[in-house]
mmCIF file of C-alpha atoms and ligand atoms in Angstrom:
data_model
loop_
_atom_site.group_PDB
_atom_site.id
_atom_site.type_symbol
_atom_site.label_atom_id
_atom_site.label_comp_id
_atom_site.label_asym_id
_atom_site.label_seq_id
_atom_site.Cartn_x
_atom_site.Cartn_y
_atom_site.Cartn_z
ATOM 1 C CA MET A 1 62.230 160.278 217.251
ATOM 2 C CA THR A 2 58.418 160.536 218.628
ATOM 3 C CA ASP A 3 56.642 158.946 215.825
ATOM 4 C CA ALA A 4 59.583 156.391 214.272
ATOM 5 C CA PRO A 5 57.321 152.620 214.622
ATOM 6 C CA LEU A 6 57.342 150.202 216.946
ATOM 7 C CA ILE A 7 60.410 148.086 217.449
ATOM 8 C CA ASP A 8 60.261 145.645 220.360
ATOM 9 C CA PRO A 9 63.355 144.574 222.301
ATOM 10 C CA PHE A 10 64.139 141.725 220.443
ATOM 11 C CA GLN A 11 63.775 143.802 216.706
ATOM 12 C CA ARG A 12 60.732 142.454 216.399
ATOM 13 C CA ALA A 13 58.384 146.005 214.769
ATOM 14 C CA VAL A 14 55.020 145.886 215.845
ATOM 15 C CA ASN A 15 52.558 147.118 213.266
ATOM 16 C CA TYR A 16 49.508 144.953 214.434
ATOM 17 C CA LEU A 17 46.978 145.778 216.566
ATOM 18 C CA ARG A 18 43.857 143.850 218.073
ATOM 19 C CA VAL A 19 41.406 146.321 220.291
ATOM 20 C CA SER A 20 38.820 144.533 222.392
ATOM 21 C CA VAL A 21 36.108 147.353 222.299
ATOM 22 C CA THR A 22 33.966 145.641 225.039
ATOM 23 C CA ASP A 23 34.138 142.369 227.679
ATOM 24 C CA ARG A 24 29.891 141.904 226.942
ATOM 25 C CA CYS A 25 28.225 139.689 224.062
ATOM 26 C CA ASP A 26 25.443 138.410 223.289
ATOM 27 C CA PHE A 27 26.553 135.106 223.641
ATOM 28 C CA ARG A 28 27.962 132.414 226.187
ATOM 29 C CA CYS A 29 30.068 130.404 224.184
ATOM 30 C CA VAL A 30 30.900 127.417 226.725
ATOM 31 C CA TYR A 31 34.814 127.250 226.524
ATOM 32 C CA CYS A 32 34.713 131.082 226.263
ATOM 33 C CA MET A 33 32.272 132.769 229.300
ATOM 34 C CA ALA A 34 29.833 131.152 232.245
ATOM 35 C CA GLU A 35 26.346 131.808 231.579
ATOM 36 C CA ASN A 36 26.408 133.995 234.502
ATOM 37 C CA MET A 37 28.716 136.679 233.788
ATOM 38 C CA THR A 38 30.075 139.696 235.414
ATOM 39 C CA PHE A 39 30.137 142.841 233.264
ATOM 40 C CA LEU A 40 33.135 145.465 234.014
ATOM 41 C CA PRO A 41 31.041 148.803 234.897
ATOM 42 C CA LYS A 42 30.657 151.038 232.068
ATOM 43 C CA LYS A 43 33.194 153.880 233.052
ATOM 44 C CA GLU A 44 35.747 150.942 233.474
ATOM 45 C CA LEU A 45 35.448 151.042 229.589
ATOM 46 C CA LEU A 46 37.661 152.904 227.535
ATOM 47 C CA THR A 47 35.053 155.535 226.242
ATOM 48 C CA LEU A 48 34.832 155.259 221.898
ATOM 49 C CA GLU A 49 37.251 158.725 221.886
ATOM 50 C CA GLU A 50 39.502 157.112 224.014
ATOM 51 C CA LEU A 51 39.806 154.127 221.723
ATOM 52 C CA ASP A 52 40.279 156.445 218.908
ATOM 53 C CA ARG A 53 43.296 158.476 220.327
ATOM 54 C CA VAL A 54 44.505 155.333 221.425
ATOM 55 C CA CYS A 55 44.726 153.698 217.643
ATOM 56 C CA THR A 56 45.104 156.548 216.221
ATOM 57 C CA ASN A 57 48.512 156.904 218.117
ATOM 58 C CA PHE A 58 49.228 153.140 217.263
ATOM 59 C CA VAL A 59 48.883 154.543 213.872
ATOM 60 C CA GLU A 60 51.037 157.489 213.151
ATOM 61 C CA LEU A 61 53.246 155.029 215.329
ATOM 62 C CA GLY A 62 53.352 152.541 212.398
ATOM 63 C CA VAL A 63 50.517 150.432 212.982
ATOM 64 C CA GLU A 64 49.207 149.900 209.711
ATOM 65 C CA LYS A 65 46.548 146.950 210.657
ATOM 66 C CA LEU A 66 43.394 147.473 212.838
ATOM 67 C CA ARG A 67 41.161 143.988 214.090
ATOM 68 C CA ILE A 68 38.166 145.051 216.177
ATOM 69 C CA THR A 69 37.365 142.427 219.013
ATOM 70 C CA GLY A 70 35.632 141.703 222.281
ATOM 71 C CA GLY A 71 33.258 140.238 223.061
ATOM 72 C CA GLU A 72 31.348 141.261 221.129
ATOM 73 C CA PRO A 73 32.830 144.342 218.682
ATOM 74 C CA LEU A 74 29.659 144.861 217.251
ATOM 75 C CA VAL A 75 27.153 144.775 220.686
ATOM 76 C CA ARG A 76 29.406 147.763 221.595
ATOM 77 C CA ARG A 77 26.663 150.574 221.689
ATOM 78 C CA GLY A 78 27.703 153.546 219.061
ATOM 79 C CA ILE A 79 30.586 151.970 217.832
ATOM 80 C CA MET A 80 30.163 152.566 213.788
ATOM 81 C CA THR A 81 30.894 156.482 214.703
ATOM 82 C CA PHE A 82 34.265 154.448 216.091
ATOM 83 C CA PHE A 83 34.721 152.470 212.774
ATOM 84 C CA ASP A 84 33.761 155.024 210.633
ATOM 85 C CA SER A 85 36.012 157.350 212.608
ATOM 86 C CA MET A 86 38.850 154.850 211.767
ATOM 87 C CA SER A 87 38.227 155.055 208.261
ATOM 88 C CA ARG A 88 40.418 158.373 208.322
ATOM 89 C CA HIS A 89 43.184 156.421 208.527
ATOM 90 C CA LEU A 90 42.564 153.880 205.516
ATOM 91 C CA GLU A 91 42.164 156.732 203.385
ATOM 92 C CA SER A 92 45.034 158.901 203.966
ATOM 93 C CA GLY A 93 46.849 155.059 203.430
ATOM 94 C CA ALA A 94 48.648 154.878 207.015
ATOM 95 C CA LEU A 95 46.505 152.666 207.611
ATOM 96 C CA ARG A 96 46.470 149.414 205.273
ATOM 97 C CA GLU A 97 43.570 147.037 206.909
ATOM 98 C CA LEU A 98 40.563 147.417 209.268
ATOM 99 C CA THR A 99 39.014 144.445 210.110
ATOM 100 C CA LEU A 100 37.294 142.934 212.832
ATOM 101 C CA THR A 101 36.579 139.476 214.133
ATOM 102 C CA THR A 102 33.102 138.609 215.478
ATOM 103 C CA ASN A 103 30.414 135.964 216.084
ATOM 104 C CA GLY A 104 28.087 137.531 212.819
ATOM 105 C CA SER A 105 25.454 137.753 215.475
ATOM 106 C CA GLN A 106 25.336 141.344 213.944
ATOM 107 C CA LEU A 107 26.508 141.306 210.669
ATOM 108 C CA GLU A 108 23.432 141.800 208.626
ATOM 109 C CA ARG A 109 22.568 145.322 210.240
ATOM 110 C CA PHE A 110 25.630 146.535 209.965
ATOM 111 C CA ALA A 111 27.782 145.069 207.003
ATOM 112 C CA ASP A 112 27.062 147.927 205.193
ATOM 113 C CA ASP A 113 28.086 150.245 207.661
ATOM 114 C CA LEU A 114 30.722 147.958 207.954
ATOM 115 C CA TRP A 115 31.836 148.288 204.270
ATOM 116 C CA ALA A 116 31.392 151.932 203.947
ATOM 117 C CA ALA A 117 33.860 152.363 205.982
ATOM 118 C CA GLY A 118 36.292 150.121 204.834
ATOM 119 C CA VAL A 119 35.787 146.825 205.854
ATOM 120 C CA ARG A 120 37.257 144.767 203.659
ATOM 121 C CA ARG A 121 36.887 141.049 205.812
ATOM 122 C CA VAL A 122 35.710 139.916 208.475
ATOM 123 C CA ASN A 123 36.567 137.057 210.832
ATOM 124 C CA ILE A 124 33.538 135.112 211.867
ATOM 125 C CA SER A 125 33.733 132.500 214.548
ATOM 126 C CA LEU A 126 31.386 129.398 213.452
ATOM 127 C CA ASP A 127 32.129 126.382 215.021
ATOM 128 C CA THR A 128 28.748 124.331 213.775
ATOM 129 C CA ILE A 129 26.090 124.025 211.100
ATOM 130 C CA ASN A 130 24.253 122.437 212.949
ATOM 131 C CA GLU A 131 20.795 124.161 214.802
ATOM 132 C CA ALA A 132 20.991 122.227 217.734
ATOM 133 C CA LYS A 133 24.582 121.463 218.301
ATOM 134 C CA PHE A 134 24.727 125.495 217.363
ATOM 135 C CA ALA A 135 22.837 126.481 220.212
ATOM 136 C CA GLU A 136 24.435 124.259 222.840
ATOM 137 C CA VAL A 137 28.050 126.007 222.087
ATOM 138 C CA THR A 138 26.814 129.152 222.286
ATOM 139 C CA ARG A 139 23.971 128.933 224.669
ATOM 140 C CA TRP A 140 22.188 132.101 223.702
ATOM 141 C CA GLY A 141 22.871 132.010 219.803
ATOM 142 C CA ARG A 142 20.714 130.958 217.587
ATOM 143 C CA LEU A 143 22.220 129.843 213.880
ATOM 144 C CA PRO A 144 19.899 131.495 210.934
ATOM 145 C CA GLN A 145 20.637 134.566 212.326
ATOM 146 C CA VAL A 146 24.300 133.971 212.217
ATOM 147 C CA LEU A 147 23.959 132.679 208.527
ATOM 148 C CA ARG A 148 21.718 135.724 207.924
ATOM 149 C CA GLY A 149 24.737 138.176 209.223
ATOM 150 C CA ILE A 150 27.902 135.862 207.352
ATOM 151 C CA ASP A 151 24.823 136.034 203.747
ATOM 152 C CA ALA A 152 24.700 139.978 204.236
ATOM 153 C CA ALA A 153 28.336 140.380 204.678
ATOM 154 C CA GLN A 154 29.350 138.386 201.497
ATOM 155 C CA ARG A 155 26.184 140.256 199.786
ATOM 156 C CA VAL A 156 28.219 144.331 200.100
ATOM 157 C CA GLY A 157 31.336 141.815 198.620
ATOM 158 C CA MET A 158 33.492 141.572 201.876
ATOM 159 C CA ARG A 159 35.550 138.842 202.392
ATOM 160 C CA VAL A 160 34.423 136.033 204.736
ATOM 161 C CA LYS A 161 36.945 133.427 207.220
ATOM 162 C CA ILE A 162 34.852 131.692 208.792
ATOM 163 C CA ASN A 163 36.697 130.821 212.614
ATOM 164 C CA ALA A 164 35.995 127.414 214.658
ATOM 165 C CA VAL A 165 37.463 126.107 217.892
ATOM 166 C CA ALA A 166 38.451 122.668 217.216
ATOM 167 C CA LEU A 167 36.276 120.616 220.269
ATOM 168 C CA LYS A 168 37.044 116.639 220.457
ATOM 169 C CA GLY A 169 33.220 115.228 220.104
ATOM 170 C CA PHE A 170 31.599 118.237 219.005
ATOM 171 C CA ASN A 171 32.608 118.882 215.351
ATOM 172 C CA GLU A 172 34.788 116.467 214.860
ATOM 173 C CA SER A 173 32.635 115.063 212.611
ATOM 174 C CA GLU A 174 31.417 117.699 211.542
ATOM 175 C CA LEU A 175 34.919 118.545 209.282
ATOM 176 C CA PHE A 176 34.397 117.819 205.656
ATOM 177 C CA ASP A 177 30.249 119.008 205.852
ATOM 178 C CA LEU A 178 32.349 122.598 207.410
ATOM 179 C CA THR A 179 34.904 122.203 204.585
ATOM 180 C CA GLU A 180 32.409 121.699 202.120
ATOM 181 C CA TRP A 181 30.003 125.026 203.614
ATOM 182 C CA CYS A 182 32.950 126.624 203.702
ATOM 183 C CA ALA A 183 34.075 125.772 200.385
ATOM 184 C CA SER A 184 30.126 126.220 198.531
ATOM 185 C CA ARG A 185 30.406 129.485 200.280
ATOM 186 C CA ASP A 186 34.379 130.999 198.915
ATOM 187 C CA MET A 187 35.348 131.289 202.422
ATOM 188 C CA ASP A 188 38.260 130.320 203.631
ATOM 189 C CA LEU A 189 38.174 128.309 207.113
ATOM 190 C CA THR A 190 40.341 128.714 209.898
ATOM 191 C CA TRP A 191 40.817 125.933 213.139
ATOM 192 C CA ILE A 192 41.383 127.116 216.336
ATOM 193 C CA GLU A 193 42.931 125.045 219.381
ATOM 194 C CA VAL A 194 41.235 125.380 222.352
ATOM 195 C CA MET A 195 42.748 127.188 224.788
ATOM 196 C CA PRO A 196 42.806 126.290 228.855
ATOM 197 C CA MET A 197 41.598 130.284 229.014
ATOM 198 C CA GLY A 198 39.839 131.591 232.341
ATOM 199 C CA ASP A 199 38.415 129.401 234.775
ATOM 200 C CA LEU A 200 37.859 125.509 233.664
ATOM 201 C CA GLY A 201 34.649 124.887 236.040
ATOM 202 C CA ASN A 202 33.058 122.020 235.593
ATOM 203 C CA GLU A 203 33.793 121.377 231.964
ATOM 204 C CA ASP A 204 37.955 120.317 231.852
ATOM 205 C CA ARG A 205 39.136 121.722 228.838
ATOM 206 C CA LEU A 206 40.829 118.755 228.275
ATOM 207 C CA ASP A 207 38.221 116.338 227.332
ATOM 208 C CA GLN A 208 37.589 118.642 224.636
ATOM 209 C CA TYR A 209 40.785 119.045 223.338
ATOM 210 C CA TRP A 210 41.155 117.885 219.657
ATOM 211 C CA SER A 211 44.449 118.282 218.356
ATOM 212 C CA LEU A 212 45.206 120.210 214.949
ATOM 213 C CA LYS A 213 47.172 118.295 214.340
ATOM 214 C CA ASP A 214 44.589 115.238 214.096
ATOM 215 C CA LEU A 215 42.386 117.080 212.643
ATOM 216 C CA ARG A 216 45.270 117.757 209.395
ATOM 217 C CA ALA A 217 45.741 114.440 209.004
ATOM 218 C CA ARG A 218 42.184 114.007 208.214
ATOM 219 C CA LEU A 219 41.889 116.571 205.916
ATOM 220 C CA ALA A 220 44.679 114.232 204.235
ATOM 221 C CA GLU A 221 42.228 111.525 204.027
ATOM 222 C CA ARG A 222 40.082 113.327 201.788
ATOM 223 C CA TYR A 223 42.033 116.125 199.784
ATOM 224 C CA THR A 224 45.362 116.708 198.442
ATOM 225 C CA VAL A 225 46.672 119.252 201.361
ATOM 226 C CA THR A 226 49.598 121.444 200.238
ATOM 227 C CA ASP A 227 51.762 123.721 203.255
ATOM 228 C CA LEU A 228 51.916 127.868 201.877
ATOM 229 C CA SER A 229 54.826 129.295 203.458
ATOM 230 C CA GLU A 230 52.933 132.639 203.798
ATOM 231 C CA ARG A 231 52.480 133.283 207.384
ATOM 232 C CA SER A 232 50.629 136.077 208.958
ATOM 233 C CA GLY A 233 53.141 137.198 212.278
ATOM 234 C CA GLY A 234 51.037 135.149 214.097
ATOM 235 C CA PRO A 235 49.981 131.634 215.830
ATOM 236 C CA ALA A 236 47.867 130.334 212.427
ATOM 237 C CA ARG A 237 49.563 128.481 210.074
ATOM 238 C CA TYR A 238 47.791 127.443 206.292
ATOM 239 C CA VAL A 239 47.306 124.970 203.750
ATOM 240 C CA ARG A 240 45.755 125.051 200.817
ATOM 241 C CA LEU A 241 42.981 121.992 199.681
ATOM 242 C CA GLU A 242 43.869 121.352 196.252
ATOM 243 C CA GLU A 243 40.448 119.976 195.347
ATOM 244 C CA THR A 244 38.616 122.678 196.587
ATOM 245 C CA GLY A 245 41.159 125.697 196.475
ATOM 246 C CA GLN A 246 40.624 127.286 200.053
ATOM 247 C CA LYS A 247 42.715 127.725 202.308
ATOM 248 C CA ILE A 248 42.682 126.629 205.723
ATOM 249 C CA GLY A 249 44.425 127.731 209.209
ATOM 250 C CA PHE A 250 45.585 126.027 212.061
ATOM 251 C CA ILE A 251 46.005 128.715 215.536
ATOM 252 C CA THR A 252 47.848 126.620 217.801
ATOM 253 C CA PRO A 253 48.122 129.439 220.277
ATOM 254 C CA LEU A 254 49.463 126.998 222.974
ATOM 255 C CA THR A 255 53.293 126.409 220.960
ATOM 256 C CA HIS A 256 55.832 128.291 220.631
ATOM 257 C CA ASN A 257 56.203 128.355 217.134
ATOM 258 C CA PHE A 258 56.155 131.764 215.980
ATOM 259 C CA CYS A 259 56.664 133.835 218.999
ATOM 260 C CA GLU A 260 60.046 135.079 216.262
ATOM 261 C CA SER A 261 58.134 136.801 214.486
ATOM 262 C CA CYS A 262 54.698 137.614 216.249
ATOM 263 C CA ASN A 263 54.133 141.371 215.229
ATOM 264 C CA ARG A 264 51.252 142.137 217.267
ATOM 265 C CA VAL A 265 50.236 143.423 220.673
ATOM 266 C CA ARG A 266 46.360 143.283 222.435
ATOM 267 C CA LEU A 267 44.289 146.312 224.565
ATOM 268 C CA THR A 268 41.918 145.716 226.148
ATOM 269 C CA CYS A 269 38.461 147.287 226.540
ATOM 270 C CA THR A 270 40.008 149.156 229.705
ATOM 271 C CA GLY A 271 43.397 150.176 228.117
ATOM 272 C CA GLU A 272 45.815 147.149 229.247
ATOM 273 C CA LEU A 273 48.422 147.013 226.648
ATOM 274 C CA PHE A 274 49.254 142.945 226.093
ATOM 275 C CA MET A 275 52.418 142.340 224.862
ATOM 276 C CA CYS A 276 51.770 138.603 224.480
ATOM 277 C CA LEU A 277 48.546 136.467 224.201
ATOM 278 C CA GLY A 278 50.749 133.938 227.074
ATOM 279 C CA GLN A 279 51.397 135.894 229.849
ATOM 280 C CA GLU A 280 50.323 138.200 231.848
ATOM 281 C CA ASP A 281 52.066 141.440 231.590
ATOM 282 C CA MET A 282 50.451 143.830 231.210
ATOM 283 C CA TYR A 283 50.911 147.952 230.435
ATOM 284 C CA ASP A 284 48.332 150.330 231.649
ATOM 285 C CA LEU A 285 48.214 153.431 228.955
ATOM 286 C CA ARG A 286 45.126 154.811 231.080
ATOM 287 C CA PRO A 287 46.685 156.726 232.882
ATOM 288 C CA ALA A 288 48.926 158.293 229.939
ATOM 289 C CA LEU A 289 45.334 158.586 227.997
ATOM 290 C CA ARG A 290 43.637 160.617 230.780
ATOM 291 C CA GLY A 291 46.442 162.545 232.436
ATOM 292 C CA SER A 292 46.481 164.103 229.590
ATOM 293 C CA SER A 293 45.580 165.591 226.449
ATOM 294 C CA ASP A 294 48.912 165.732 224.894
ATOM 295 C CA ASP A 295 49.980 163.073 223.004
ATOM 296 C CA THR A 296 53.460 162.919 223.641
ATOM 297 C CA ALA A 297 52.866 161.072 226.887
ATOM 298 C CA LEU A 298 51.083 158.829 225.375
ATOM 299 C CA LYS A 299 52.969 157.398 222.682
ATOM 300 C CA GLU A 300 56.052 157.528 225.416
ATOM 301 C CA ALA A 301 53.676 155.185 227.522
ATOM 302 C CA ILE A 302 52.863 153.371 224.551
ATOM 303 C CA ARG A 303 57.355 152.639 223.639
ATOM 304 C CA ALA A 304 57.750 151.321 227.427
ATOM 305 C CA ALA A 305 55.138 149.284 226.553
ATOM 306 C CA ILE A 306 56.545 147.588 223.580
ATOM 307 C CA ALA A 307 59.735 148.147 225.147
ATOM 308 C CA LEU A 308 58.393 145.045 227.850
ATOM 309 C CA LYS A 309 57.369 142.595 224.813
ATOM 310 C CA PRO A 310 58.652 139.442 226.020
ATOM 311 C CA LYS A 311 60.545 137.365 223.952
ATOM 312 C CA GLY A 312 57.991 134.128 223.725
ATOM 313 C CA HIS A 313 55.311 132.784 226.005
ATOM 314 C CA ASP A 314 55.105 130.532 229.151
ATOM 315 C CA PHE A 315 52.528 127.872 227.997
ATOM 316 C CA ASP A 316 53.131 124.446 229.306
ATOM 317 C CA TYR A 317 50.646 122.688 227.485
ATOM 318 C CA SER A 318 51.790 118.675 228.176
ATOM 319 C CA ARG A 319 48.007 117.929 227.098
ATOM 320 C CA GLN A 320 47.711 116.061 230.423
ATOM 321 C CA ARG A 321 47.224 118.800 232.745
ATOM 322 C CA PRO A 322 46.671 122.627 232.039
ATOM 323 C CA ASP A 323 49.754 123.730 233.688
ATOM 324 C CA GLY A 324 50.028 126.800 231.549
ATOM 325 C CA GLN A 325 46.715 127.907 232.301
ATOM 326 C CA MET A 326 45.547 132.062 231.783
ATOM 327 C CA THR A 327 43.789 132.975 234.561
ATOM 328 C CA ARG A 328 42.162 135.660 232.155
ATOM 329 C CA HIS A 329 39.814 135.400 229.625
ATOM 330 C CA MET A 330 39.154 135.395 225.618
ATOM 331 C CA SER A 331 36.442 137.800 225.994
ATOM 332 C CA HIS A 332 39.125 140.257 227.675
ATOM 333 C CA THR A 333 41.892 139.965 225.161
ATOM 334 C CA GLY A 334 40.225 139.037 222.373
ATOM 335 C CA GLY A 335 41.486 136.202 221.151
HETATM 336 N N1 SAM B 1 33.440 137.587 219.916
HETATM 337 C C1 SAM B 1 34.227 137.633 218.442
HETATM 338 C C2 SAM B 1 34.055 135.873 218.552
HETATM 339 O O1 SAM B 1 33.584 135.169 218.882
HETATM 340 O O2 SAM B 1 34.098 136.003 217.045
HETATM 341 C C3 SAM B 1 35.677 137.776 219.109
HETATM 342 C C4 SAM B 1 35.794 138.328 220.369
HETATM 343 S S1 SAM B 1 36.181 135.930 220.762
HETATM 344 C C5 SAM B 1 36.667 135.814 222.056
HETATM 345 C C6 SAM B 1 37.549 136.041 219.829
HETATM 346 C C7 SAM B 1 37.839 134.133 219.149
HETATM 347 O O3 SAM B 1 38.475 134.326 220.388
HETATM 348 C C8 SAM B 1 36.762 133.345 218.497
HETATM 349 O O4 SAM B 1 37.115 132.696 217.493
HETATM 350 C C9 SAM B 1 36.487 132.611 219.676
HETATM 351 O O5 SAM B 1 35.596 131.834 219.229
HETATM 352 C C10 SAM B 1 37.885 132.300 220.283
HETATM 353 N N2 SAM B 1 38.201 131.902 221.894
HETATM 354 C C11 SAM B 1 37.214 132.509 222.315
HETATM 355 N N3 SAM B 1 37.261 131.329 223.764
HETATM 356 C C12 SAM B 1 39.092 130.155 223.555
HETATM 357 C C13 SAM B 1 38.642 129.844 224.125
HETATM 358 N N4 SAM B 1 39.050 128.722 225.817
HETATM 359 N N5 SAM B 1 40.147 128.477 222.938
HETATM 360 C C14 SAM B 1 39.865 128.723 221.980
HETATM 361 N N6 SAM B 1 39.554 130.042 220.969
HETATM 362 C C15 SAM B 1 38.745 130.699 221.742
HETATM 363 FE FE1 SF4 B 2 30.995 136.457 222.884
HETATM 364 FE FE2 SF4 B 2 33.361 135.936 220.868
HETATM 365 FE FE3 SF4 B 2 33.414 134.445 223.018
HETATM 366 FE FE4 SF4 B 2 31.839 133.631 221.349
HETATM 367 S S1 SF4 B 2 34.170 133.346 221.362
HETATM 368 S S2 SF4 B 2 31.626 134.144 223.970
HETATM 369 S S3 SF4 B 2 30.832 135.299 220.474
HETATM 370 S S4 SF4 B 2 33.062 136.766 222.583
#
């Protein structure tokens, strides 16, 4: 049956697609990009129509959750057309959630339109609430602009979750300030362990590595921390801080503890499908997409890709050397 749900060789249903819509960004976060990045020529990118077609085919194959990411998804020209168009799948009931991960810089401009397209939750990346430190870590970002974006998202009614990369000696000192700030705005907070992505260049990410185990222990010094059984099918685990009622997430992508429940695949802005965050194997959907306007070939290609989804990933992160280092940047696969 052409529209049978996507099940991988390990009997995991794939119902979550993360889509990078651009490799470009208006920030240059130090752990993510070099300051002088060379971006892909426009013709390499899937057009908005092609993105629509791939996503629609995934939805027809049972994908219920779409997360739009990048690069910075909201700097892609015309991106609201894509969100508007995806909202038809929410209306039909085929899609349960349309959401995005953003640096927040363009949210003031787009919050209303995103809400109108059916976006009810947004993840906003923010590592510090200190203006000077924010400029330092994002190089080109400005905190007040992002804060206005967060205000706008909350004003239209979106639920906001903050994602912060845990960086030793950088936002370590802000652990409680960030927690309390999020609590005061009724926002959950998820910490991401820094990953040895891309070329390390001069900045050795292991110097910045701050273990989430340590971070959690520090939280427990001040709050009552209750484990939540809730799992997302991804690399996040959650706790509740009883005093604030907040949900705190911990994303440790380098551990293997989530592979058995992995429900997701990632589409790059050039149409490559990555079946696992920790492996280089990918399936290029572009030939099927551009070879014919008939969706049968595209669906076959998607199924062929899912059949290659590995059991788990291969990072070997000994904390001493970045052995499991990947050669692609997070901005390529969207994190
Ligand atoms: N530009 C958007 C943003 O920043 O939210 C979406 C794309 S960004 C690549 C997605 C997430 O990846 C962000 O939360 C960012 O902090 C995270 N990220 C980027 N490089 C990382 C790294 N080396 N280790 C851990 N997380 C990283
Ligand atoms: Fe841009 Fe997001 Fe990467 Fe920062 S983490 S450079 S905002 S893509």
